[in-house]
Coordinates of C-alpha atoms in Angstrom, one line a residue:
M1 CA 144.6 77.0 119.1
S2 CA 146.7 74.1 117.8
R3 CA 145.2 71.2 115.7
D4 CA 146.0 68.9 118.6
H5 CA 143.4 70.6 120.7
V6 CA 140.6 70.2 118.1
H7 CA 138.0 67.7 119.1
P8 CA 138.2 64.6 116.8
A9 CA 134.5 64.9 116.0
E10 CA 135.2 68.4 114.6
R11 CA 138.1 67.1 112.4
S12 CA 136.6 64.0 111.0
A13 CA 134.8 65.6 108.0
A14 CA 137.5 67.9 106.8
P15 CA 139.8 66.4 104.1
A16 CA 143.5 67.1 104.1
G17 CA 144.3 70.6 102.8
A18 CA 140.7 71.8 102.9
P19 CA 140.4 75.6 103.6
L20 CA 137.8 75.0 106.4
S21 CA 138.3 76.2 110.0
S22 CA 137.8 73.6 112.7
A23 CA 134.8 75.6 114.0
E24 CA 132.9 75.2 110.7
T25 CA 133.4 71.4 110.3
P26 CA 130.8 70.0 112.7
F27 CA 128.1 72.4 111.3
L28 CA 128.9 71.3 107.7
E29 CA 128.4 67.7 108.9
L30 CA 125.0 68.7 110.4
L31 CA 124.0 70.5 107.1
A32 CA 125.1 67.5 105.1
R33 CA 122.8 65.1 107.0
G34 CA 119.9 67.5 107.3
A35 CA 119.9 67.7 111.1
S36 CA 117.2 69.5 113.0
A37 CA 117.8 73.1 114.3
D38 CA 118.3 71.9 117.9
A39 CA 121.2 69.8 116.8
Y40 CA 123.3 72.9 116.0
E41 CA 123.6 73.7 119.7
Q42 CA 125.5 70.5 120.4
P43 CA 129.0 71.5 119.2
V44 CA 128.8 74.7 121.3
L45 CA 127.6 72.9 124.4
L46 CA 130.3 70.2 124.0
A47 CA 133.0 72.9 123.7
R48 CA 131.8 74.6 126.9
A49 CA 131.5 71.3 128.7
E50 CA 135.1 70.5 127.7
G51 CA 136.3 73.9 129.0
R52 CA 137.4 75.2 125.6
S53 CA 138.7 78.7 125.2
T54 CA 136.5 81.8 124.8
E55 CA 137.9 82.3 121.3
R56 CA 136.9 78.8 120.4
I57 CA 133.4 79.1 121.7
V58 CA 132.9 82.5 119.9
A59 CA 134.1 80.9 116.7
L60 CA 131.7 78.0 117.1
E61 CA 128.8 80.4 117.8
Q62 CA 129.6 82.4 114.7
A63 CA 129.8 79.2 112.6
K64 CA 126.5 78.0 114.1
L65 CA 124.7 81.2 113.1
L66 CA 126.0 81.0 109.6
A67 CA 125.0 77.4 109.3
L68 CA 121.5 78.1 110.6
R69 CA 121.2 80.8 108.0
V70 CA 122.3 78.4 105.3
R71 CA 119.9 75.8 106.6
S72 CA 117.0 78.3 106.6
E73 CA 117.8 79.3 103.0
L74 CA 118.0 75.7 101.9
E75 CA 114.6 75.0 103.6
G76 CA 113.1 78.0 101.9
R77 CA 114.4 76.8 98.5
R78 CA 113.1 73.3 99.1
R79 CA 109.7 74.7 100.0
R80 CA 109.5 76.9 96.9
E81 CA 110.6 73.9 94.8
A82 CA 107.9 71.8 96.3
E83 CA 105.3 74.5 95.6
L84 CA 106.4 74.9 92.0
S85 CA 106.6 71.1 91.5
A86 CA 103.1 70.7 92.8
L87 CA 101.8 73.4 90.5
F88 CA 103.5 71.8 87.5
E89 CA 102.3 68.4 88.4
T90 CA 98.8 69.7 88.7
A91 CA 99.2 71.5 85.3
H92 CA 100.4 68.1 83.9
D93 CA 97.2 66.5 85.3
L94 CA 95.1 69.2 83.7
A95 CA 96.9 68.8 80.3
G96 CA 96.0 65.1 80.3
L97 CA 92.6 65.6 81.8
R98 CA 90.4 62.5 81.7
D99 CA 88.7 62.4 85.1
L100 CA 87.7 65.7 86.5
D101 CA 87.1 64.3 90.0
A102 CA 90.6 62.8 90.1
V103 CA 92.2 66.2 89.1
L104 CA 90.2 68.1 91.7
Q105 CA 91.0 65.6 94.4
A106 CA 94.7 65.9 93.5
I107 CA 94.5 69.7 93.7
V108 CA 92.9 69.6 97.1
Q109 CA 95.4 67.0 98.4
R110 CA 98.4 69.0 97.2
A111 CA 96.9 72.2 98.7
R112 CA 96.4 70.6 102.0
S113 CA 99.9 69.1 102.0
L114 CA 101.8 72.2 101.0
L115 CA 99.9 74.5 103.4
G116 CA 100.1 72.0 106.2
T117 CA 96.4 72.2 107.1
D118 CA 94.2 69.7 108.7
V119 CA 91.5 69.9 106.1
A120 CA 91.1 71.2 102.5
Y121 CA 87.9 71.2 100.5
L122 CA 86.3 72.6 97.3
S123 CA 82.7 73.8 96.8
L124 CA 81.0 74.5 93.5
N125 CA 77.9 76.6 92.7
D126 CA 74.8 74.9 91.5
P127 CA 72.9 77.4 89.3
A128 CA 70.0 75.1 88.9
R129 CA 69.2 74.9 92.6
G130 CA 70.6 78.3 93.5
D131 CA 73.0 77.1 96.1
T132 CA 76.5 75.7 96.5
Y133 CA 77.6 72.2 97.6
M134 CA 80.7 70.3 98.7
R135 CA 82.5 68.7 95.7
V136 CA 85.8 67.5 97.1
T137 CA 87.1 67.2 100.6
E138 CA 90.5 66.0 102.0
G139 CA 91.1 65.3 105.7
S140 CA 87.4 65.7 106.6
V141 CA 86.0 63.3 109.2
A142 CA 82.4 64.6 109.7
A143 CA 79.7 63.3 107.4
R144 CA 77.4 66.3 107.9
F145 CA 80.2 68.7 106.9
Q146 CA 81.0 66.6 103.7
Q147 CA 77.3 66.8 102.6
L148 CA 76.8 70.5 103.2
R149 CA 74.6 72.5 100.8
L150 CA 74.6 76.2 101.4
G151 CA 72.5 79.1 100.3
M152 CA 74.3 81.6 98.1
G153 CA 75.9 84.4 100.2
E154 CA 76.1 82.4 103.4
G155 CA 79.2 81.7 105.4
L156 CA 82.8 82.6 104.6
G157 CA 82.5 81.0 101.2
G158 CA 79.5 83.2 100.4
L159 CA 81.7 86.3 101.3
V160 CA 84.4 85.0 98.9
A161 CA 81.8 84.4 96.1
Q162 CA 80.3 87.9 96.6
T163 CA 83.5 89.8 96.5
A164 CA 85.6 87.5 94.3
R165 CA 88.4 88.0 96.7
P166 CA 90.2 85.7 99.2
Y167 CA 89.1 85.8 102.8
V168 CA 90.7 84.3 105.9
T169 CA 89.5 84.0 109.5
D170 CA 91.7 83.1 112.4
D171 CA 88.6 82.1 114.5
Y172 CA 85.5 81.2 112.5
F173 CA 82.9 81.4 115.2
K174 CA 84.2 84.8 116.5
D175 CA 84.2 86.4 113.0
D176 CA 81.1 88.5 112.2
R177 CA 82.2 89.7 108.7
F178 CA 80.0 87.0 107.1
Q179 CA 76.6 85.5 107.6
H180 CA 76.5 82.7 110.1
T181 CA 73.7 80.1 109.7
L182 CA 72.8 77.1 111.8
T183 CA 73.4 74.6 109.0
I184 CA 76.9 75.9 108.2
D185 CA 78.0 76.4 111.9
S186 CA 76.8 72.9 112.8
G187 CA 78.9 71.4 110.0
V188 CA 81.9 73.4 110.9
R189 CA 81.5 72.6 114.6
D190 CA 81.2 68.9 113.8
E191 CA 84.5 69.1 111.8
G192 CA 86.1 71.1 114.6
L193 CA 87.4 73.8 112.3
V194 CA 88.7 77.1 113.7
A195 CA 91.0 78.9 111.1
I196 CA 89.7 78.9 107.5
L197 CA 91.1 80.4 104.3
G198 CA 88.9 80.6 101.2
V199 CA 89.9 81.7 97.6
P200 CA 87.5 82.1 94.6
L201 CA 87.4 79.8 91.6
M202 CA 87.0 82.2 88.7
L203 CA 85.9 81.6 85.1
G204 CA 86.1 84.9 83.3
H205 CA 84.6 87.3 85.8
H206 CA 82.2 84.7 87.3
V207 CA 82.8 82.9 90.6
I208 CA 81.9 79.2 90.1
G209 CA 83.1 78.0 93.5
V210 CA 85.5 78.3 96.4
L211 CA 88.7 76.4 97.4
F212 CA 89.3 76.2 101.2
A213 CA 92.2 75.3 103.5
A214 CA 91.3 75.0 107.2
D215 CA 92.8 74.1 110.6
R216 CA 91.3 72.8 113.8
R217 CA 93.3 75.4 115.7
A218 CA 93.8 79.1 115.5
R219 CA 96.3 80.0 112.8
V220 CA 97.5 83.0 110.7
F221 CA 97.8 82.3 107.0
E222 CA 100.7 84.1 105.4
R223 CA 100.5 86.1 102.2
E224 CA 102.6 83.4 100.3
Q225 CA 100.2 80.7 101.4
I226 CA 97.1 82.7 100.3
A227 CA 98.8 83.2 96.9
L228 CA 99.7 79.5 96.6
L229 CA 96.1 78.5 97.3
G230 CA 94.9 81.0 94.7
S231 CA 97.2 79.3 92.2
F232 CA 95.6 76.0 92.9
A233 CA 92.2 77.6 92.6
A234 CA 93.1 78.9 89.1
L235 CA 94.1 75.4 88.1
A236 CA 90.9 73.9 89.6
A237 CA 88.8 76.5 87.6
A238 CA 90.8 75.6 84.5
A239 CA 90.2 71.9 85.1
I240 CA 86.4 72.5 85.5
D241 CA 86.3 74.7 82.4
T242 CA 88.4 72.1 80.4
A243 CA 86.0 69.3 81.5
N244 CA 83.0 71.4 80.5
L245 CA 84.7 72.0 77.1
L246 CA 85.4 68.3 76.7
T247 CA 81.7 67.6 77.5
E248 CA 80.7 70.2 74.9
T249 CA 83.1 68.6 72.4
R250 CA 81.8 65.1 73.1
S251 CA 78.2 66.4 72.6
A252 CA 79.2 68.0 69.4
L253 CA 80.9 64.8 68.2
A254 CA 77.7 62.9 69.0
D255 CA 75.7 65.2 66.9
L256 CA 78.3 65.0 64.1
E257 CA 78.1 61.2 64.1
R258 CA 74.4 61.5 63.3
A259 CA 75.2 63.5 60.1
N260 CA 78.1 62.1 58.1
E261 CA 78.1 65.2 55.9
I262 CA 78.7 67.4 58.9
I263 CA 81.4 65.1 60.1
Q264 CA 83.3 65.5 56.8
D265 CA 82.9 69.3 56.9
R266 CA 84.1 69.6 60.5
S267 CA 86.8 66.9 60.5
G268 CA 89.6 69.4 59.6
V269 CA 88.5 71.8 62.3
I270 CA 88.5 69.1 65.0
E271 CA 91.9 67.9 63.9
R272 CA 93.2 71.4 64.4
A273 CA 91.5 71.7 67.8
S274 CA 93.2 68.4 68.8
D275 CA 96.5 69.6 67.4
V276 CA 96.4 72.8 69.3
H277 CA 95.4 71.0 72.5
D278 CA 98.5 68.7 72.2
R279 CA 100.8 71.6 71.3
L280 CA 99.6 73.8 74.2
A281 CA 99.9 70.9 76.6
E282 CA 103.5 70.2 75.4
L283 CA 104.3 73.9 75.7
V284 CA 103.1 74.0 79.3
L285 CA 105.1 70.9 80.2
R286 CA 108.3 72.1 78.7
G287 CA 108.0 75.7 80.1
G288 CA 107.4 77.5 76.8
G289 CA 106.6 81.3 76.7
V290 CA 103.8 83.4 75.4
H291 CA 105.4 83.8 72.0
D292 CA 105.7 80.1 71.7
V293 CA 101.9 79.8 72.3
A294 CA 101.2 82.5 69.7
A295 CA 103.4 80.7 67.1
A296 CA 101.7 77.3 67.8
V297 CA 98.2 78.8 67.4
S298 CA 99.3 80.6 64.2
E299 CA 100.1 77.3 62.6
V300 CA 96.9 75.6 63.7
L301 CA 94.6 78.5 62.6
D302 CA 96.6 79.2 59.4
G303 CA 97.0 82.9 60.3
T304 CA 99.2 85.3 62.2
V305 CA 98.6 85.3 66.0
E306 CA 100.5 87.9 68.2
F307 CA 100.6 88.6 71.9
A308 CA 100.0 92.3 72.6
E309 CA 100.2 94.3 75.8
A310 CA 96.9 95.6 77.2
T311 CA 97.8 99.1 76.2
A312 CA 98.6 98.1 72.6
A313 CA 95.3 96.2 71.9
P314 CA 92.0 97.9 70.8
A315 CA 90.6 99.0 74.1
G316 CA 86.9 98.5 73.3
A317 CA 87.2 95.0 71.9
L318 CA 89.6 94.0 74.7
E319 CA 87.2 95.1 77.4
I320 CA 84.3 93.2 75.8
S321 CA 86.4 90.1 75.5
R322 CA 87.5 90.4 79.1
V323 CA 83.9 90.8 80.4
E324 CA 82.3 88.1 78.2
G325 CA 85.2 85.7 78.3
H326 CA 85.2 85.1 74.5
A327 CA 87.2 86.2 71.6
V328 CA 85.5 89.1 69.7
R329 CA 85.9 90.4 66.2
H330 CA 87.5 93.8 65.6
D331 CA 87.5 94.9 61.9
A332 CA 89.4 92.1 60.2
D333 CA 91.1 90.8 63.4
W334 CA 90.0 88.7 66.4
I335 CA 90.8 89.8 70.0
A336 CA 91.0 87.3 72.9
A337 CA 91.7 88.9 76.3
V338 CA 94.5 87.4 78.4
A339 CA 93.2 87.9 82.0
A340 CA 93.5 86.3 85.4
G341 CA 91.5 87.1 88.5
G342 CA 90.0 90.2 86.9
E343 CA 93.5 91.6 86.0
L344 CA 94.1 92.3 82.3
L345 CA 97.5 91.0 81.3
G346 CA 97.3 91.5 77.5
A347 CA 95.6 90.0 74.4
L348 CA 96.1 87.4 71.7
V349 CA 95.4 89.0 68.3
L350 CA 94.6 87.0 65.2
R351 CA 95.4 89.3 62.3
G352 CA 93.5 89.5 59.0
H353 CA 91.2 86.6 59.6
P354 CA 87.6 87.9 59.6
G355 CA 86.0 84.5 59.0
L356 CA 86.5 82.3 62.1
D357 CA 84.3 79.3 62.9
P358 CA 83.2 78.6 66.5
V359 CA 85.8 75.8 67.1
D360 CA 88.7 77.9 65.9
Q361 CA 87.3 80.8 68.0
R362 CA 87.3 78.5 71.0
T363 CA 90.9 77.5 70.2
L364 CA 92.0 81.1 70.3
E365 CA 90.2 81.5 73.6
R366 CA 91.9 78.4 75.0
A367 CA 95.3 79.7 73.9
A368 CA 94.6 83.0 75.7
M369 CA 93.8 81.1 78.9
V370 CA 97.1 79.1 78.6
T371 CA 98.9 82.4 78.0
S372 CA 97.5 83.8 81.2
L373 CA 98.7 80.7 83.2
L374 CA 102.2 81.1 81.7
L375 CA 102.3 84.8 82.6
L376 CA 101.1 84.1 86.2
A377 CA 103.8 81.5 86.5
R378 CA 106.4 84.0 85.3
R379 CA 105.2 86.5 87.8
S380 CA 105.4 84.0 90.6
A381 CA 109.0 83.2 89.6
A382 CA 109.8 87.0 89.6
E383 CA 108.3 87.4 93.0
A384 CA 110.3 84.5 94.4
E385 CA 113.5 86.0 92.9
Q386 CA 112.7 89.3 94.5
R387 CA 112.4 87.7 98.0
V388 CA 115.6 85.8 97.6
R389 CA 117.6 88.8 96.5
G390 CA 116.3 91.0 99.3
E391 CA 114.5 94.3 99.5
L392 CA 116.0 96.9 97.1
L393 CA 114.4 99.8 98.9
D394 CA 115.8 98.7 102.2
D395 CA 119.2 98.6 100.7
L396 CA 118.8 102.1 99.2
L397 CA 117.6 103.5 102.5
D398 CA 120.4 102.0 104.4
A399 CA 123.0 102.7 101.6
R400 CA 124.6 99.3 101.9
D401 CA 124.9 98.6 98.2
R402 CA 126.6 101.4 96.3
D403 CA 127.4 99.7 93.0
P404 CA 125.2 101.7 90.5
R405 CA 125.3 98.8 88.0
L406 CA 124.0 96.3 90.5
L407 CA 121.4 98.7 91.8
R408 CA 120.1 99.3 88.2
E409 CA 120.0 95.6 87.5
R410 CA 118.1 94.8 90.7
A411 CA 115.6 97.6 90.0
A412 CA 115.1 96.5 86.4
R413 CA 114.1 93.0 87.6
L414 CA 111.4 94.7 89.7
G415 CA 110.2 96.9 86.8
A416 CA 111.7 100.1 88.3
D417 CA 114.0 102.6 86.7
L418 CA 116.5 104.3 89.1
D419 CA 117.5 106.8 86.4
A420 CA 114.0 108.3 86.4
T421 CA 113.0 111.2 88.8
H422 CA 111.4 109.8 91.9
V423 CA 109.7 111.0 95.1
V424 CA 110.1 109.3 98.5
L425 CA 106.8 109.2 100.5
A426 CA 106.4 108.4 104.1
A427 CA 102.9 107.0 104.9
R428 CA 101.4 106.2 108.2
L429 CA 98.0 105.2 109.6
D430 CA 96.4 107.9 111.8
A431 CA 94.1 105.7 113.9
T432 CA 95.8 103.7 116.7
S433 CA 94.4 100.7 118.5
A434 CA 94.9 99.6 122.1
D435 CA 94.9 96.0 120.8
A436 CA 98.4 95.1 119.6
D437 CA 97.1 92.5 117.2
Q438 CA 94.7 94.9 115.6
E439 CA 97.4 97.5 115.2
A440 CA 99.7 94.9 113.6
A441 CA 96.9 93.8 111.2
A442 CA 96.3 97.5 110.2
R443 CA 100.0 98.0 109.5
R444 CA 100.0 94.8 107.4
R445 CA 97.0 96.1 105.4
L446 CA 98.8 99.4 104.8
W447 CA 102.0 97.5 103.7
S448 CA 99.9 95.3 101.3
A449 CA 98.2 98.3 99.7
A450 CA 101.5 100.2 99.4
S451 CA 103.2 97.2 97.8
H452 CA 100.4 96.8 95.3
L453 CA 100.5 100.6 94.4
A454 CA 104.3 100.4 94.1
A455 CA 104.0 97.4 91.7
T456 CA 101.5 99.1 89.5
R457 CA 103.4 102.4 89.4
H458 CA 106.8 100.7 88.8
G459 CA 108.2 101.8 92.2
L460 CA 109.3 100.2 95.4
A461 CA 107.8 99.9 98.9
A462 CA 109.0 98.8 102.3
A463 CA 107.7 98.7 105.9
R464 CA 109.6 101.1 108.1
D465 CA 109.3 103.0 111.4
G466 CA 105.8 101.8 112.2
G467 CA 104.5 102.9 108.7
T468 CA 105.4 102.4 105.1
V469 CA 107.9 104.2 102.8
L470 CA 107.4 104.3 99.0
L471 CA 109.7 105.3 96.2
L472 CA 107.5 106.3 93.2
P473 CA 108.5 107.7 89.8
L474 CA 107.3 111.3 89.2
A475 CA 105.1 111.3 86.0
A476 CA 105.3 114.2 83.5
G477 CA 103.1 117.1 84.6
D478 CA 102.9 115.8 88.2
T479 CA 104.4 117.3 91.4
A480 CA 105.5 115.9 94.7
T481 CA 102.4 117.5 96.2
T482 CA 99.9 115.9 93.8
L483 CA 101.6 112.6 94.2
A484 CA 101.5 112.7 98.0
R485 CA 97.8 113.6 98.0
S486 CA 96.8 110.9 95.4
T487 CA 98.8 108.4 97.4
A488 CA 97.1 109.3 100.6
R489 CA 93.7 108.9 98.9
H490 CA 94.6 105.6 97.3
L491 CA 96.0 104.0 100.5
G492 CA 93.2 105.4 102.6
T493 CA 90.6 103.9 100.3
A494 CA 92.4 100.5 100.2
V495 CA 92.7 100.1 104.0
H496 CA 89.5 101.9 104.9
E497 CA 91.3 104.2 107.3
A498 CA 92.9 107.6 107.2
V499 CA 96.5 107.5 105.9
T500 CA 98.8 110.6 106.1
V501 CA 101.5 110.9 103.5
G502 CA 104.6 113.2 103.6
A503 CA 106.6 113.6 100.4
S504 CA 110.2 114.6 99.7
A505 CA 111.3 116.9 96.9
P506 CA 111.9 115.1 93.6
V507 CA 115.2 113.2 93.6
A508 CA 117.1 111.9 90.6
A509 CA 120.1 109.6 89.8
L510 CA 119.4 107.3 92.7
A511 CA 121.7 104.5 91.5
A512 CA 124.7 106.9 91.5
Q513 CA 123.9 108.5 94.8
P514 CA 121.9 106.0 97.0
D515 CA 122.4 108.2 100.1
A516 CA 119.9 110.6 98.5
V517 CA 117.0 108.1 99.2
A518 CA 117.7 108.1 102.9
A519 CA 117.9 111.9 103.0
A520 CA 114.7 112.2 101.0
Y521 CA 113.0 109.7 103.4
E522 CA 113.9 111.9 106.4
E523 CA 112.5 114.9 104.6
G524 CA 109.2 113.0 103.9
R525 CA 109.0 112.0 107.6
R526 CA 109.4 115.5 108.7
C527 CA 106.7 116.6 106.4
L528 CA 104.5 113.8 107.7
D529 CA 105.0 114.9 111.3
A530 CA 104.3 118.5 110.3
L531 CA 100.9 117.4 108.7
R532 CA 99.9 115.6 111.9
L533 CA 100.9 118.5 114.1
L534 CA 98.9 120.9 112.0
G535 CA 95.8 118.7 112.3
R536 CA 95.9 117.6 108.6
S537 CA 95.7 113.8 109.3
G538 CA 94.6 111.8 106.3
D539 CA 96.1 114.4 103.9
G540 CA 99.2 114.4 101.7
A541 CA 101.7 117.2 101.2
A542 CA 105.3 118.0 100.3
A543 CA 107.7 120.5 102.0
E544 CA 107.0 123.1 99.3
D545 CA 103.4 123.3 100.4
F546 CA 104.4 125.0 103.7
G547 CA 106.0 128.1 102.2
F548 CA 109.1 129.3 103.9
V549 CA 108.3 126.7 106.7
G550 CA 109.1 124.2 104.0
L551 CA 112.7 125.3 104.1
L552 CA 112.9 124.0 107.7
L553 CA 111.4 120.7 106.6
A554 CA 113.4 120.2 103.4
G555 CA 116.5 118.1 103.8
D556 CA 118.4 119.9 101.0
R557 CA 117.1 123.4 101.7
D558 CA 115.8 124.2 98.2
I559 CA 116.3 128.0 98.5
T560 CA 116.4 128.6 94.8
G561 CA 113.0 126.9 94.4
F562 CA 111.5 128.9 97.2
V563 CA 112.7 132.2 95.9
D564 CA 111.5 131.3 92.4
R565 CA 108.1 130.4 93.6
T566 CA 107.7 133.5 95.7
I567 CA 109.2 136.4 93.7
G568 CA 110.3 134.7 90.5
Q569 CA 107.8 136.5 88.3
V570 CA 109.1 139.9 89.5
V571 CA 112.7 138.9 88.9
A572 CA 111.9 137.6 85.4
Y573 CA 109.9 140.8 84.6
D574 CA 112.9 143.0 85.6
E575 CA 115.3 140.9 83.5
R576 CA 113.0 141.1 80.4
R577 CA 112.1 144.8 80.7
G578 CA 115.1 146.3 82.4
T579 CA 112.9 147.6 85.1
D580 CA 113.6 148.0 88.8
L581 CA 110.6 146.4 90.4
L582 CA 112.5 144.1 92.7
R583 CA 114.5 147.0 94.2
T584 CA 111.3 149.0 94.6
V585 CA 109.6 146.2 96.6
D586 CA 112.7 145.8 98.8
A587 CA 112.8 149.5 99.5
Y588 CA 109.1 149.6 100.1
F589 CA 109.3 147.0 102.9
A590 CA 112.5 148.6 104.3
S591 CA 110.5 151.9 104.5
G592 CA 107.7 150.4 106.6
M593 CA 105.5 150.0 103.5
S594 CA 105.3 153.8 103.2
P595 CA 105.3 155.0 99.5
A596 CA 106.5 158.5 100.6
R597 CA 109.6 157.2 102.4
T598 CA 110.1 154.7 99.5
K599 CA 110.4 157.5 96.9
D600 CA 113.0 159.3 99.1
E601 CA 115.0 156.0 99.3
L602 CA 114.8 155.5 95.6
H603 CA 115.0 159.2 94.6
V604 CA 112.0 158.9 92.3
H605 CA 108.5 160.5 92.2
V606 CA 105.8 159.0 94.5
N607 CA 103.7 158.3 91.4
T608 CA 106.5 156.2 90.0
V609 CA 106.5 154.2 93.2
A610 CA 102.7 153.7 93.0
Q611 CA 102.9 152.6 89.4
R612 CA 105.7 150.1 90.2
L613 CA 103.8 148.7 93.2
E614 CA 100.7 148.3 91.0
R615 CA 102.7 146.3 88.5
V616 CA 104.0 144.2 91.4
G617 CA 100.5 143.5 92.5
R618 CA 99.5 142.3 89.0
L619 CA 102.5 139.9 89.0
L620 CA 102.3 138.6 92.5
G621 CA 98.5 138.8 93.2
D622 CA 96.3 141.3 95.1
D623 CA 97.2 139.7 98.4
W624 CA 100.9 140.3 98.2
Q625 CA 100.9 142.8 101.0
S626 CA 98.9 140.6 103.4
P627 CA 100.9 139.7 106.5
A628 CA 101.6 136.1 105.5
R629 CA 102.6 136.9 101.9
A630 CA 104.6 139.9 103.0
L631 CA 106.6 137.8 105.4
E632 CA 107.4 135.2 102.7
I633 CA 108.3 137.9 100.1
Q634 CA 110.6 139.6 102.5
L635 CA 112.4 136.3 103.3
A636 CA 112.6 135.6 99.5
L637 CA 114.1 139.1 98.9
R638 CA 116.8 138.5 101.6
L639 CA 117.6 135.0 100.3
H640 CA 117.8 136.5 96.7
R641 CA 120.3 139.0 97.9
L642 CA 122.4 136.4 99.7
T643 CA 122.4 134.0 96.7
A644 CA 122.9 136.6 94.0
P645 CA 124.7 139.6 95.6
G646 CA 125.9 140.8 92.2
Q647 CA 122.3 141.7 91.2
R648 CA 121.8 144.1 94.0

């Protein structure tokens, strides 16, 4: 189509010489001014109304789809930037904490804004009265709801406090997982709440309260929203802990004022505590790392502080520190656990400093808490990068990206090593539900459990074909069978339903040959189907577990492996001793398992045949002549002849 036939509105934004097609120009203008999604239909509708050619309309449709994809990506980036900005702003408030109520109010306000809920609120436990109470609300309009005091263990918040895990309900009054009471239900009804999400506020391993986000209509909270509210809950708990620490510090200062001699003795310690507080606050604000924290605390404590992985720190001292929430002494060192939400992330180790006063000990503990926040922030960034770059396992299964270097780099960012030997596992729930929503929820639980397992095992996971596929590294001394069974048990326990798992044979060099992943997945699926047909639902197995039937299941037909498993000991014995046991067994089966006819075939004495068969029994087991074993052995003998004809 000539330029004279291009609509003026479509040409206006394109400068002279710009390499843009006329179909793209109106959509670039829409992107530039941030138009709504509906506006992207206008150029297409206008072209149709003007009777433009089919080619022109098709080009506009393609440009529209591309522009909408760009718009969606930009919106996702803006949303993630807003979330990170809110977290850093809250961390800034925490670093300069002066008014605890103001910080908690800011956390609740930002949580409500980012999650787009009608109401957000925070409750705290009252150990003195043995109940819990509303501390901060945002968006609430009901006085009775704002003044609620609840018994421990009641309502959705009680369930969160008991399990120390997030809980979400799409419809509060229809959910019977938690204890309903007249007081709670009346307050919730006054507020008009329907969908509620609650996450725990943790100090060490203790739940001190719950942070909520709620809507006055039915709503499904996404995994990213639950994680975001959990991040705000961690900051709220840190703010409360910091306020308590400041209260303790003020109390200590008041006591020190009453004794001038104590003030003089402790002045240097307090200066160091103030110094480390300022340094850690600065580190958080400028995005420092864990080693920066260790270096700052080393200067303040006049010692050597190092960050150690959980596996490299003394296990006993590390566990005590995690449970008690305090730094503990280990020989001449001090160990402070770096943990978050019950997960052990590592430790700060103060070397060669056996004498440590309480304020310096608290400084080390505070540094460990800041380190945990930095590690969590790093993890969130890594997860965001993973979502932006796409699912590596889907690419491997579909064999779209064949560049080994890029595959290795993407895997390394996810903590996986494609050069290691892996097993592809197909997992599926056995129970089915007539309710489509329940079925979808069950699949989401399976996907969540599989993703967690893959992350802890340095593997990959993806939802596929109504189930889940996992790519897990094969540990030394492990087999595809044991990995399949342990995975079935782990996933079944996590989702509280039977999960059947079929495994492929081990595969290697995945980066160099990505097609191997798709082939291994098909093998795992065939094994999964075989398990279900055989009535072994809820179990795990690999193709090798089915004997020669496994040859039909295996995608690569591992004939050598089957022969070795079945008659390998006899072959090896003949090679070592120069005997003829394999030929004797072959002749024995060919003679209808008759020793008399076998000795005629081999031209040896019948006693020789008997002695050889006795030796075979010791090598293969007493049941080697049973019908099932005999069938596999005869198949292995034939395959051995076909694969190694020169040995006959």
